[in-house]
mmCIF file of the C-alpha atoms, coordinates in Angstrom:
data_MODEL
# 
_entry.id   MODEL 
# 
loop_
_atom_site.group_PDB 
_atom_site.id 
_atom_site.type_symbol 
_atom_site.label_atom_id 
_atom_site.label_alt_id 
_atom_site.label_comp_id 
_atom_site.label_asym_id 
_atom_site.label_entity_id 
_atom_site.label_seq_id 
_atom_site.pdbx_PDB_ins_code 
_atom_site.Cartn_x 
_atom_site.Cartn_y 
_atom_site.Cartn_z 
_atom_site.occupancy 
_atom_site.B_iso_or_equiv 
_atom_site.pdbx_formal_charge 
_atom_site.auth_seq_id 
_atom_site.auth_comp_id 
_atom_site.auth_asym_id 
_atom_site.auth_atom_id 
_atom_site.pdbx_PDB_model_num 
ATOM 1   C CA . MET A 1 1   ? 84.934  63.628  67.476  1.00 0.00 ? 1   MET A CA 1 
ATOM 2   C CA . SER A 1 2   ? 85.796  61.447  69.263  1.00 0.00 ? 2   SER A CA 1 
ATOM 3   C CA . TYR A 1 3   ? 89.216  61.209  68.470  1.00 0.00 ? 3   TYR A CA 1 
ATOM 4   C CA . LEU A 1 4   ? 89.310  64.705  69.964  1.00 0.00 ? 4   LEU A CA 1 
ATOM 5   C CA . LEU A 1 5   ? 87.370  63.426  72.718  1.00 0.00 ? 5   LEU A CA 1 
ATOM 6   C CA . ASP A 1 6   ? 90.108  60.936  73.496  1.00 0.00 ? 6   ASP A CA 1 
ATOM 7   C CA . ILE A 1 7   ? 93.111  62.924  73.364  1.00 0.00 ? 7   ILE A CA 1 
ATOM 8   C CA . LEU A 1 8   ? 91.255  66.022  75.397  1.00 0.00 ? 8   LEU A CA 1 
ATOM 9   C CA . SER A 1 9   ? 91.882  64.096  79.157  1.00 0.00 ? 9   SER A CA 1 
ATOM 10  C CA . PRO A 1 10  ? 95.636  63.828  78.752  1.00 0.00 ? 10  PRO A CA 1 
ATOM 11  C CA . LEU A 1 11  ? 95.901  67.685  77.124  1.00 0.00 ? 11  LEU A CA 1 
ATOM 12  C CA . LEU A 1 12  ? 94.081  68.792  80.147  1.00 0.00 ? 12  LEU A CA 1 
ATOM 13  C CA . GLN A 1 13  ? 95.960  67.303  82.303  1.00 0.00 ? 13  GLN A CA 1 
ATOM 14  C CA . GLY A 1 14  ? 99.238  68.997  80.593  1.00 0.00 ? 14  GLY A CA 1 
ATOM 15  C CA . THR A 1 15  ? 97.733  72.291  80.975  1.00 0.00 ? 15  THR A CA 1 
ATOM 16  C CA . LEU A 1 16  ? 97.255  71.736  84.922  1.00 0.00 ? 16  LEU A CA 1 
ATOM 17  C CA . VAL A 1 17  ? 100.841 71.538  84.718  1.00 0.00 ? 17  VAL A CA 1 
ATOM 18  C CA . THR A 1 18  ? 101.325 74.468  82.428  1.00 0.00 ? 18  THR A CA 1 
ATOM 19  C CA . LEU A 1 19  ? 98.796  76.273  84.782  1.00 0.00 ? 19  LEU A CA 1 
ATOM 20  C CA . GLN A 1 20  ? 100.645 75.273  87.737  1.00 0.00 ? 20  GLN A CA 1 
ATOM 21  C CA . VAL A 1 21  ? 103.981 76.847  86.253  1.00 0.00 ? 21  VAL A CA 1 
ATOM 22  C CA . PHE A 1 22  ? 102.639 80.153  85.217  1.00 0.00 ? 22  PHE A CA 1 
ATOM 23  C CA . LEU A 1 23  ? 100.376 80.901  88.599  1.00 0.00 ? 23  LEU A CA 1 
ATOM 24  C CA . LEU A 1 24  ? 103.336 80.159  90.829  1.00 0.00 ? 24  LEU A CA 1 
ATOM 25  C CA . THR A 1 25  ? 105.858 81.877  88.926  1.00 0.00 ? 25  THR A CA 1 
ATOM 26  C CA . MET A 1 26  ? 103.303 85.275  89.089  1.00 0.00 ? 26  MET A CA 1 
ATOM 27  C CA . LEU A 1 27  ? 102.985 84.521  92.661  1.00 0.00 ? 27  LEU A CA 1 
ATOM 28  C CA . LEU A 1 28  ? 106.858 84.198  93.406  1.00 0.00 ? 28  LEU A CA 1 
ATOM 29  C CA . ALA A 1 29  ? 108.527 86.929  90.936  1.00 0.00 ? 29  ALA A CA 1 
ATOM 30  C CA . VAL A 1 30  ? 106.165 89.535  90.893  1.00 0.00 ? 30  VAL A CA 1 
ATOM 31  C CA . PRO A 1 31  ? 107.063 90.628  94.770  1.00 0.00 ? 31  PRO A CA 1 
ATOM 32  C CA . LEU A 1 32  ? 110.493 89.777  93.845  1.00 0.00 ? 32  LEU A CA 1 
ATOM 33  C CA . GLY A 1 33  ? 110.476 91.850  91.054  1.00 0.00 ? 33  GLY A CA 1 
ATOM 34  C CA . LEU A 1 34  ? 109.252 94.599  93.132  1.00 0.00 ? 34  LEU A CA 1 
ATOM 35  C CA . ALA A 1 35  ? 111.910 94.018  95.616  1.00 0.00 ? 35  ALA A CA 1 
ATOM 36  C CA . LEU A 1 36  ? 114.464 94.196  92.941  1.00 0.00 ? 36  LEU A CA 1 
ATOM 37  C CA . ALA A 1 37  ? 113.401 97.371  91.601  1.00 0.00 ? 37  ALA A CA 1 
ATOM 38  C CA . LEU A 1 38  ? 113.373 99.135  95.248  1.00 0.00 ? 38  LEU A CA 1 
ATOM 39  C CA . LEU A 1 39  ? 116.774 97.849  95.919  1.00 0.00 ? 39  LEU A CA 1 
ATOM 40  C CA . ARG A 1 40  ? 118.100 98.951  92.333  1.00 0.00 ? 40  ARG A CA 1 
ATOM 41  C CA . LEU A 1 41  ? 116.584 102.543 92.783  1.00 0.00 ? 41  LEU A CA 1 
ATOM 42  C CA . SER A 1 42  ? 118.648 102.408 96.551  1.00 0.00 ? 42  SER A CA 1 
ATOM 43  C CA . ARG A 1 43  ? 120.862 105.172 97.632  1.00 0.00 ? 43  ARG A CA 1 
ATOM 44  C CA . ARG A 1 44  ? 123.379 102.776 98.246  1.00 0.00 ? 44  ARG A CA 1 
ATOM 45  C CA . ALA A 1 45  ? 125.626 102.686 94.944  1.00 0.00 ? 45  ALA A CA 1 
ATOM 46  C CA . TRP A 1 46  ? 127.024 99.224  95.552  1.00 0.00 ? 46  TRP A CA 1 
ATOM 47  C CA . VAL A 1 47  ? 122.846 97.445  96.203  1.00 0.00 ? 47  VAL A CA 1 
ATOM 48  C CA . GLY A 1 48  ? 121.930 99.117  92.633  1.00 0.00 ? 48  GLY A CA 1 
ATOM 49  C CA . ARG A 1 49  ? 125.109 97.978  90.915  1.00 0.00 ? 49  ARG A CA 1 
ATOM 50  C CA . LEU A 1 50  ? 124.215 94.526  92.702  1.00 0.00 ? 50  LEU A CA 1 
ATOM 51  C CA . VAL A 1 51  ? 120.996 94.253  91.676  1.00 0.00 ? 51  VAL A CA 1 
ATOM 52  C CA . SER A 1 52  ? 121.949 95.654  88.057  1.00 0.00 ? 52  SER A CA 1 
ATOM 53  C CA . GLY A 1 53  ? 124.265 92.861  87.322  1.00 0.00 ? 53  GLY A CA 1 
ATOM 54  C CA . TYR A 1 54  ? 121.897 90.139  88.444  1.00 0.00 ? 54  TYR A CA 1 
ATOM 55  C CA . VAL A 1 55  ? 119.415 91.477  86.049  1.00 0.00 ? 55  VAL A CA 1 
ATOM 56  C CA . TRP A 1 56  ? 121.657 91.760  83.083  1.00 0.00 ? 56  TRP A CA 1 
ATOM 57  C CA . LEU A 1 57  ? 122.498 87.929  84.108  1.00 0.00 ? 57  LEU A CA 1 
ATOM 58  C CA . MET A 1 58  ? 119.248 87.016  84.067  1.00 0.00 ? 58  MET A CA 1 
ATOM 59  C CA . ARG A 1 59  ? 117.962 88.681  81.238  1.00 0.00 ? 59  ARG A CA 1 
ATOM 60  C CA . GLY A 1 60  ? 121.275 88.051  79.092  1.00 0.00 ? 60  GLY A CA 1 
ATOM 61  C CA . THR A 1 61  ? 121.144 84.285  79.444  1.00 0.00 ? 61  THR A CA 1 
ATOM 62  C CA . PRO A 1 62  ? 118.256 82.134  77.867  1.00 0.00 ? 62  PRO A CA 1 
ATOM 63  C CA . LEU A 1 63  ? 115.742 80.927  80.186  1.00 0.00 ? 63  LEU A CA 1 
ATOM 64  C CA . MET A 1 64  ? 116.550 77.522  78.953  1.00 0.00 ? 64  MET A CA 1 
ATOM 65  C CA . LEU A 1 65  ? 120.000 77.143  79.789  1.00 0.00 ? 65  LEU A CA 1 
ATOM 66  C CA . GLN A 1 66  ? 119.298 78.609  83.386  1.00 0.00 ? 66  GLN A CA 1 
ATOM 67  C CA . MET A 1 67  ? 116.566 75.630  83.882  1.00 0.00 ? 67  MET A CA 1 
ATOM 68  C CA . LEU A 1 68  ? 119.112 73.654  82.976  1.00 0.00 ? 68  LEU A CA 1 
ATOM 69  C CA . PHE A 1 69  ? 121.943 75.074  85.074  1.00 0.00 ? 69  PHE A CA 1 
ATOM 70  C CA . ILE A 1 70  ? 119.281 74.727  88.341  1.00 0.00 ? 70  ILE A CA 1 
ATOM 71  C CA . TYR A 1 71  ? 118.810 71.242  87.594  1.00 0.00 ? 71  TYR A CA 1 
ATOM 72  C CA . PHE A 1 72  ? 121.580 69.479  86.190  1.00 0.00 ? 72  PHE A CA 1 
ATOM 73  C CA . ALA A 1 73  ? 124.773 72.045  87.395  1.00 0.00 ? 73  ALA A CA 1 
ATOM 74  C CA . LEU A 1 74  ? 123.348 73.477  90.810  1.00 0.00 ? 74  LEU A CA 1 
ATOM 75  C CA . PRO A 1 75  ? 124.035 69.822  92.695  1.00 0.00 ? 75  PRO A CA 1 
ATOM 76  C CA . PHE A 1 76  ? 127.978 70.111  92.116  1.00 0.00 ? 76  PHE A CA 1 
ATOM 77  C CA . VAL A 1 77  ? 128.382 73.934  93.216  1.00 0.00 ? 77  VAL A CA 1 
ATOM 78  C CA . PRO A 1 78  ? 130.844 73.947  96.185  1.00 0.00 ? 78  PRO A CA 1 
ATOM 79  C CA . VAL A 1 79  ? 129.194 74.651  99.363  1.00 0.00 ? 79  VAL A CA 1 
ATOM 80  C CA . ILE A 1 80  ? 125.744 74.674  97.996  1.00 0.00 ? 80  ILE A CA 1 
ATOM 81  C CA . GLY A 1 81  ? 125.447 71.325  96.023  1.00 0.00 ? 81  GLY A CA 1 
ATOM 82  C CA . ILE A 1 82  ? 121.490 71.588  96.104  1.00 0.00 ? 82  ILE A CA 1 
ATOM 83  C CA . ARG A 1 83  ? 119.600 68.583  94.191  1.00 0.00 ? 83  ARG A CA 1 
ATOM 84  C CA . LEU A 1 84  ? 116.175 69.864  93.400  1.00 0.00 ? 84  LEU A CA 1 
ATOM 85  C CA . PRO A 1 85  ? 113.570 68.001  91.522  1.00 0.00 ? 85  PRO A CA 1 
ATOM 86  C CA . ASP A 1 86  ? 112.189 68.865  88.233  1.00 0.00 ? 86  ASP A CA 1 
ATOM 87  C CA . PHE A 1 87  ? 108.912 70.757  89.232  1.00 0.00 ? 87  PHE A CA 1 
ATOM 88  C CA . PRO A 1 88  ? 110.979 73.235  92.073  1.00 0.00 ? 88  PRO A CA 1 
ATOM 89  C CA . ALA A 1 89  ? 114.037 73.587  89.782  1.00 0.00 ? 89  ALA A CA 1 
ATOM 90  C CA . ALA A 1 90  ? 111.392 74.858  86.993  1.00 0.00 ? 90  ALA A CA 1 
ATOM 91  C CA . ILE A 1 91  ? 109.918 77.349  89.364  1.00 0.00 ? 91  ILE A CA 1 
ATOM 92  C CA . LEU A 1 92  ? 112.884 78.561  90.683  1.00 0.00 ? 92  LEU A CA 1 
ATOM 93  C CA . ALA A 1 93  ? 114.410 79.070  87.150  1.00 0.00 ? 93  ALA A CA 1 
ATOM 94  C CA . PHE A 1 94  ? 111.171 80.970  85.886  1.00 0.00 ? 94  PHE A CA 1 
ATOM 95  C CA . THR A 1 95  ? 111.062 83.029  89.614  1.00 0.00 ? 95  THR A CA 1 
ATOM 96  C CA . LEU A 1 96  ? 114.413 84.121  88.935  1.00 0.00 ? 96  LEU A CA 1 
ATOM 97  C CA . ASN A 1 97  ? 114.459 85.089  85.041  1.00 0.00 ? 97  ASN A CA 1 
ATOM 98  C CA . TYR A 1 98  ? 111.004 86.827  85.387  1.00 0.00 ? 98  TYR A CA 1 
ATOM 99  C CA . ALA A 1 99  ? 111.702 88.451  88.476  1.00 0.00 ? 99  ALA A CA 1 
ATOM 100 C CA . ALA A 1 100 ? 114.381 90.189  86.508  1.00 0.00 ? 100 ALA A CA 1 
ATOM 101 C CA . TYR A 1 101 ? 112.174 91.450  83.581  1.00 0.00 ? 101 TYR A CA 1 
ATOM 102 C CA . PHE A 1 102 ? 109.345 92.805  86.008  1.00 0.00 ? 102 PHE A CA 1 
ATOM 103 C CA . ALA A 1 103 ? 112.083 94.384  88.047  1.00 0.00 ? 103 ALA A CA 1 
ATOM 104 C CA . GLU A 1 104 ? 112.791 96.491  84.853  1.00 0.00 ? 104 GLU A CA 1 
ATOM 105 C CA . ILE A 1 105 ? 109.024 97.227  84.495  1.00 0.00 ? 105 ILE A CA 1 
ATOM 106 C CA . PHE A 1 106 ? 108.418 98.338  88.034  1.00 0.00 ? 106 PHE A CA 1 
ATOM 107 C CA . ARG A 1 107 ? 111.863 100.379 88.393  1.00 0.00 ? 107 ARG A CA 1 
ATOM 108 C CA . ALA A 1 108 ? 110.482 102.459 84.583  1.00 0.00 ? 108 ALA A CA 1 
ATOM 109 C CA . GLY A 1 109 ? 107.160 102.905 86.200  1.00 0.00 ? 109 GLY A CA 1 
ATOM 110 C CA . ILE A 1 110 ? 108.339 104.009 89.674  1.00 0.00 ? 110 ILE A CA 1 
ATOM 111 C CA . GLN A 1 111 ? 110.810 106.612 87.959  1.00 0.00 ? 111 GLN A CA 1 
ATOM 112 C CA . SER A 1 112 ? 108.173 107.861 85.803  1.00 0.00 ? 112 SER A CA 1 
ATOM 113 C CA . VAL A 1 113 ? 106.105 109.589 88.744  1.00 0.00 ? 113 VAL A CA 1 
ATOM 114 C CA . ASP A 1 114 ? 107.287 112.909 89.074  1.00 0.00 ? 114 ASP A CA 1 
ATOM 115 C CA . ARG A 1 115 ? 109.791 113.763 91.391  1.00 0.00 ? 115 ARG A CA 1 
ATOM 116 C CA . GLY A 1 116 ? 107.856 116.570 92.665  1.00 0.00 ? 116 GLY A CA 1 
ATOM 117 C CA . GLN A 1 117 ? 105.525 114.122 93.924  1.00 0.00 ? 117 GLN A CA 1 
ATOM 118 C CA . TYR A 1 118 ? 108.251 113.131 96.366  1.00 0.00 ? 118 TYR A CA 1 
ATOM 119 C CA . GLU A 1 119 ? 109.185 116.569 97.446  1.00 0.00 ? 119 GLU A CA 1 
ATOM 120 C CA . ALA A 1 120 ? 105.009 116.847 98.104  1.00 0.00 ? 120 ALA A CA 1 
ATOM 121 C CA . SER A 1 121 ? 105.044 113.763 100.112 1.00 0.00 ? 121 SER A CA 1 
ATOM 122 C CA . LYS A 1 122 ? 107.765 115.226 102.180 1.00 0.00 ? 122 LYS A CA 1 
ATOM 123 C CA . VAL A 1 123 ? 106.430 118.490 103.009 1.00 0.00 ? 123 VAL A CA 1 
ATOM 124 C CA . LEU A 1 124 ? 103.214 116.496 104.171 1.00 0.00 ? 124 LEU A CA 1 
ATOM 125 C CA . GLY A 1 125 ? 105.395 114.932 106.724 1.00 0.00 ? 125 GLY A CA 1 
ATOM 126 C CA . LEU A 1 126 ? 105.094 111.190 104.961 1.00 0.00 ? 126 LEU A CA 1 
ATOM 127 C CA . SER A 1 127 ? 107.898 108.496 105.298 1.00 0.00 ? 127 SER A CA 1 
ATOM 128 C CA . TYR A 1 128 ? 109.640 106.732 102.492 1.00 0.00 ? 128 TYR A CA 1 
ATOM 129 C CA . VAL A 1 129 ? 107.307 103.622 103.028 1.00 0.00 ? 129 VAL A CA 1 
ATOM 130 C CA . GLN A 1 130 ? 104.490 105.740 103.178 1.00 0.00 ? 130 GLN A CA 1 
ATOM 131 C CA . THR A 1 131 ? 105.198 107.927 99.830  1.00 0.00 ? 131 THR A CA 1 
ATOM 132 C CA . MET A 1 132 ? 105.809 104.580 98.215  1.00 0.00 ? 132 MET A CA 1 
ATOM 133 C CA . ARG A 1 133 ? 102.942 103.108 99.192  1.00 0.00 ? 133 ARG A CA 1 
ATOM 134 C CA . ARG A 1 134 ? 99.996  105.861 98.927  1.00 0.00 ? 134 ARG A CA 1 
ATOM 135 C CA . ILE A 1 135 ? 101.339 107.934 96.063  1.00 0.00 ? 135 ILE A CA 1 
ATOM 136 C CA . VAL A 1 136 ? 104.238 106.345 93.835  1.00 0.00 ? 136 VAL A CA 1 
ATOM 137 C CA . LEU A 1 137 ? 102.902 102.542 93.975  1.00 0.00 ? 137 LEU A CA 1 
ATOM 138 C CA . PRO A 1 138 ? 99.168  103.552 92.880  1.00 0.00 ? 138 PRO A CA 1 
ATOM 139 C CA . GLN A 1 139 ? 100.566 105.722 89.866  1.00 0.00 ? 139 GLN A CA 1 
ATOM 140 C CA . MET A 1 140 ? 102.940 103.168 88.715  1.00 0.00 ? 140 MET A CA 1 
ATOM 141 C CA . VAL A 1 141 ? 100.614 100.388 88.377  1.00 0.00 ? 141 VAL A CA 1 
ATOM 142 C CA . LYS A 1 142 ? 98.477  102.113 86.054  1.00 0.00 ? 142 LYS A CA 1 
ATOM 143 C CA . ARG A 1 143 ? 101.494 102.844 84.112  1.00 0.00 ? 143 ARG A CA 1 
ATOM 144 C CA . ILE A 1 144 ? 103.058 98.991  83.947  1.00 0.00 ? 144 ILE A CA 1 
ATOM 145 C CA . LEU A 1 145 ? 99.972  97.412  83.046  1.00 0.00 ? 145 LEU A CA 1 
ATOM 146 C CA . PRO A 1 146 ? 100.656 97.245  79.208  1.00 0.00 ? 146 PRO A CA 1 
ATOM 147 C CA . PRO A 1 147 ? 104.153 95.940  79.719  1.00 0.00 ? 147 PRO A CA 1 
ATOM 148 C CA . MET A 1 148 ? 103.143 93.783  82.597  1.00 0.00 ? 148 MET A CA 1 
ATOM 149 C CA . SER A 1 149 ? 100.717 92.656  80.454  1.00 0.00 ? 149 SER A CA 1 
ATOM 150 C CA . ASN A 1 150 ? 103.119 91.281  77.776  1.00 0.00 ? 150 ASN A CA 1 
ATOM 151 C CA . GLU A 1 151 ? 105.207 89.678  80.031  1.00 0.00 ? 151 GLU A CA 1 
ATOM 152 C CA . THR A 1 152 ? 102.397 87.919  81.338  1.00 0.00 ? 152 THR A CA 1 
ATOM 153 C CA . ILE A 1 153 ? 101.296 86.542  78.002  1.00 0.00 ? 153 ILE A CA 1 
ATOM 154 C CA . THR A 1 154 ? 105.116 85.536  77.232  1.00 0.00 ? 154 THR A CA 1 
ATOM 155 C CA . LEU A 1 155 ? 105.020 83.755  80.553  1.00 0.00 ? 155 LEU A CA 1 
ATOM 156 C CA . ILE A 1 156 ? 102.344 81.476  79.610  1.00 0.00 ? 156 ILE A CA 1 
ATOM 157 C CA . LYS A 1 157 ? 104.058 80.758  76.390  1.00 0.00 ? 157 LYS A CA 1 
ATOM 158 C CA . ASP A 1 158 ? 107.413 80.193  77.921  1.00 0.00 ? 158 ASP A CA 1 
ATOM 159 C CA . THR A 1 159 ? 106.119 77.496  80.206  1.00 0.00 ? 159 THR A CA 1 
ATOM 160 C CA . SER A 1 160 ? 106.561 75.050  77.355  1.00 0.00 ? 160 SER A CA 1 
ATOM 161 C CA . LEU A 1 161 ? 109.937 75.365  77.926  1.00 0.00 ? 161 LEU A CA 1 
ATOM 162 C CA . ILE A 1 162 ? 109.954 72.788  81.210  1.00 0.00 ? 162 ILE A CA 1 
ATOM 163 C CA . TYR A 1 163 ? 109.679 69.929  78.438  1.00 0.00 ? 163 TYR A CA 1 
ATOM 164 C CA . VAL A 1 164 ? 113.631 69.898  78.751  1.00 0.00 ? 164 VAL A CA 1 
ATOM 165 C CA . LEU A 1 165 ? 113.027 68.722  82.378  1.00 0.00 ? 165 LEU A CA 1 
ATOM 166 C CA . ALA A 1 166 ? 110.442 66.053  81.246  1.00 0.00 ? 166 ALA A CA 1 
ATOM 167 C CA . MET A 1 167 ? 107.662 67.194  82.723  1.00 0.00 ? 167 MET A CA 1 
ATOM 168 C CA . ASN A 1 168 ? 104.505 66.510  81.091  1.00 0.00 ? 168 ASN A CA 1 
ATOM 169 C CA . ASP A 1 169 ? 103.133 70.100  80.315  1.00 0.00 ? 169 ASP A CA 1 
ATOM 170 C CA . LEU A 1 170 ? 100.664 70.925  77.472  1.00 0.00 ? 170 LEU A CA 1 
ATOM 171 C CA . LEU A 1 171 ? 102.853 70.848  74.360  1.00 0.00 ? 171 LEU A CA 1 
ATOM 172 C CA . ARG A 1 172 ? 104.799 67.796  75.680  1.00 0.00 ? 172 ARG A CA 1 
ATOM 173 C CA . ALA A 1 173 ? 101.476 65.904  75.804  1.00 0.00 ? 173 ALA A CA 1 
ATOM 174 C CA . ALA A 1 174 ? 100.524 67.511  72.515  1.00 0.00 ? 174 ALA A CA 1 
ATOM 175 C CA . ARG A 1 175 ? 103.596 66.040  71.237  1.00 0.00 ? 175 ARG A CA 1 
ATOM 176 C CA . GLY A 1 176 ? 103.674 62.593  72.445  1.00 0.00 ? 176 GLY A CA 1 
ATOM 177 C CA . ILE A 1 177 ? 100.112 62.024  71.408  1.00 0.00 ? 177 ILE A CA 1 
ATOM 178 C CA . VAL A 1 178 ? 101.246 63.170  67.517  1.00 0.00 ? 178 VAL A CA 1 
ATOM 179 C CA . GLN A 1 179 ? 104.438 60.742  67.960  1.00 0.00 ? 179 GLN A CA 1 
ATOM 180 C CA . ARG A 1 180 ? 102.048 57.583  69.361  1.00 0.00 ? 180 ARG A CA 1 
ATOM 181 C CA . ASP A 1 181 ? 99.232  58.720  66.741  1.00 0.00 ? 181 ASP A CA 1 
ATOM 182 C CA . PHE A 1 182 ? 101.252 60.083  63.421  1.00 0.00 ? 182 PHE A CA 1 
ATOM 183 C CA . THR A 1 183 ? 98.893  63.433  63.449  1.00 0.00 ? 183 THR A CA 1 
ATOM 184 C CA . THR A 1 184 ? 99.436  66.425  64.117  1.00 0.00 ? 184 THR A CA 1 
ATOM 185 C CA . SER A 1 185 ? 95.709  67.399  65.481  1.00 0.00 ? 185 SER A CA 1 
ATOM 186 C CA . PRO A 1 186 ? 97.001  67.511  69.081  1.00 0.00 ? 186 PRO A CA 1 
ATOM 187 C CA . PHE A 1 187 ? 99.131  70.411  67.984  1.00 0.00 ? 187 PHE A CA 1 
ATOM 188 C CA . VAL A 1 188 ? 95.723  72.584  67.089  1.00 0.00 ? 188 VAL A CA 1 
ATOM 189 C CA . VAL A 1 189 ? 94.195  71.503  69.941  1.00 0.00 ? 189 VAL A CA 1 
ATOM 190 C CA . ALA A 1 190 ? 97.275  72.707  72.134  1.00 0.00 ? 190 ALA A CA 1 
ATOM 191 C CA . ALA A 1 191 ? 97.252  75.972  70.069  1.00 0.00 ? 191 ALA A CA 1 
ATOM 192 C CA . ALA A 1 192 ? 93.789  76.167  70.579  1.00 0.00 ? 192 ALA A CA 1 
ATOM 193 C CA . PHE A 1 193 ? 94.556  75.898  74.346  1.00 0.00 ? 193 PHE A CA 1 
ATOM 194 C CA . TYR A 1 194 ? 97.495  78.588  74.627  1.00 0.00 ? 194 TYR A CA 1 
ATOM 195 C CA . LEU A 1 195 ? 95.192  80.654  72.463  1.00 0.00 ? 195 LEU A CA 1 
ATOM 196 C CA . LEU A 1 196 ? 92.334  80.732  74.993  1.00 0.00 ? 196 LEU A CA 1 
ATOM 197 C CA . MET A 1 197 ? 94.790  81.453  78.085  1.00 0.00 ? 197 MET A CA 1 
ATOM 198 C CA . THR A 1 198 ? 96.310  84.215  76.196  1.00 0.00 ? 198 THR A CA 1 
ATOM 199 C CA . LEU A 1 199 ? 92.757  85.294  75.297  1.00 0.00 ? 199 LEU A CA 1 
ATOM 200 C CA . VAL A 1 200 ? 91.546  85.328  79.196  1.00 0.00 ? 200 VAL A CA 1 
ATOM 201 C CA . LEU A 1 201 ? 95.154  87.495  80.266  1.00 0.00 ? 201 LEU A CA 1 
ATOM 202 C CA . THR A 1 202 ? 94.377  90.038  77.644  1.00 0.00 ? 202 THR A CA 1 
ATOM 203 C CA . TRP A 1 203 ? 91.157  90.168  78.914  1.00 0.00 ? 203 TRP A CA 1 
ATOM 204 C CA . ALA A 1 204 ? 91.957  90.429  82.760  1.00 0.00 ? 204 ALA A CA 1 
ATOM 205 C CA . PHE A 1 205 ? 94.498  93.252  81.586  1.00 0.00 ? 205 PHE A CA 1 
ATOM 206 C CA . GLN A 1 206 ? 92.067  95.523  79.549  1.00 0.00 ? 206 GLN A CA 1 
ATOM 207 C CA . ARG A 1 207 ? 89.544  95.219  82.569  1.00 0.00 ? 207 ARG A CA 1 
ATOM 208 C CA . MET A 1 208 ? 92.381  96.261  84.648  1.00 0.00 ? 208 MET A CA 1 
ATOM 209 C CA . GLU A 1 209 ? 93.376  99.034  82.211  1.00 0.00 ? 209 GLU A CA 1 
ATOM 210 C CA . LYS A 1 210 ? 89.871  100.169 81.902  1.00 0.00 ? 210 LYS A CA 1 
ATOM 211 C CA . LYS A 1 211 ? 89.287  100.547 85.814  1.00 0.00 ? 211 LYS A CA 1 
ATOM 212 C CA . VAL A 1 212 ? 92.677  102.370 86.817  1.00 0.00 ? 212 VAL A CA 1 
ATOM 213 C CA . ALA A 1 213 ? 91.563  104.736 83.720  1.00 0.00 ? 213 ALA A CA 1 
ATOM 214 C CA . VAL A 1 214 ? 88.561  105.575 85.801  1.00 0.00 ? 214 VAL A CA 1 
ATOM 215 C CA . TYR A 1 215 ? 90.783  107.413 87.999  1.00 0.00 ? 215 TYR A CA 1 
ATOM 216 C CA . ASP A 1 216 ? 92.847  109.675 85.551  1.00 0.00 ? 216 ASP A CA 1 
# 
């Protein structure tokens, strides 16, 4: 028990880094994903194709590769040549990657709304923005909660990839203690932390699903 208390402090510090990456990614990727979804449904074909290409690129290449590119290769890109510290580089990579996944979820949710409701909104004199805000998006939210729950839980686990940038997240902190003390106990504790975080997320999404189900 005393050993577990000793390793708890570095693991909690690693958990804090994990949560920071998770929360910042959600804060940035969700609105970006919604904007991309709306752009992909634009009547301008070239805009939709451009966004489709972006989504294909981000979903078709590994997140780890994207992080390594932003951190190591971006400084050598002509014209851009930006060198980012490890934390901003990780946030940028996670945001760009997960925005593509969220965009597809939002797009599917928007397209699942019956077209007749768009026509009804026109009869009522609602603008496109009013139609999206008052009619389409509220219905979309109810339909995308299950896939959003899956992606969000995946995100909390994918944060472990930041170890490639030598960031001291939960998994890297646990691995450092294992290599130091030659015991697998830190991995067990780290697994418990991940399970607890995913449990909280699962509970939160279930609450949201029950809340919106009241209005069905």
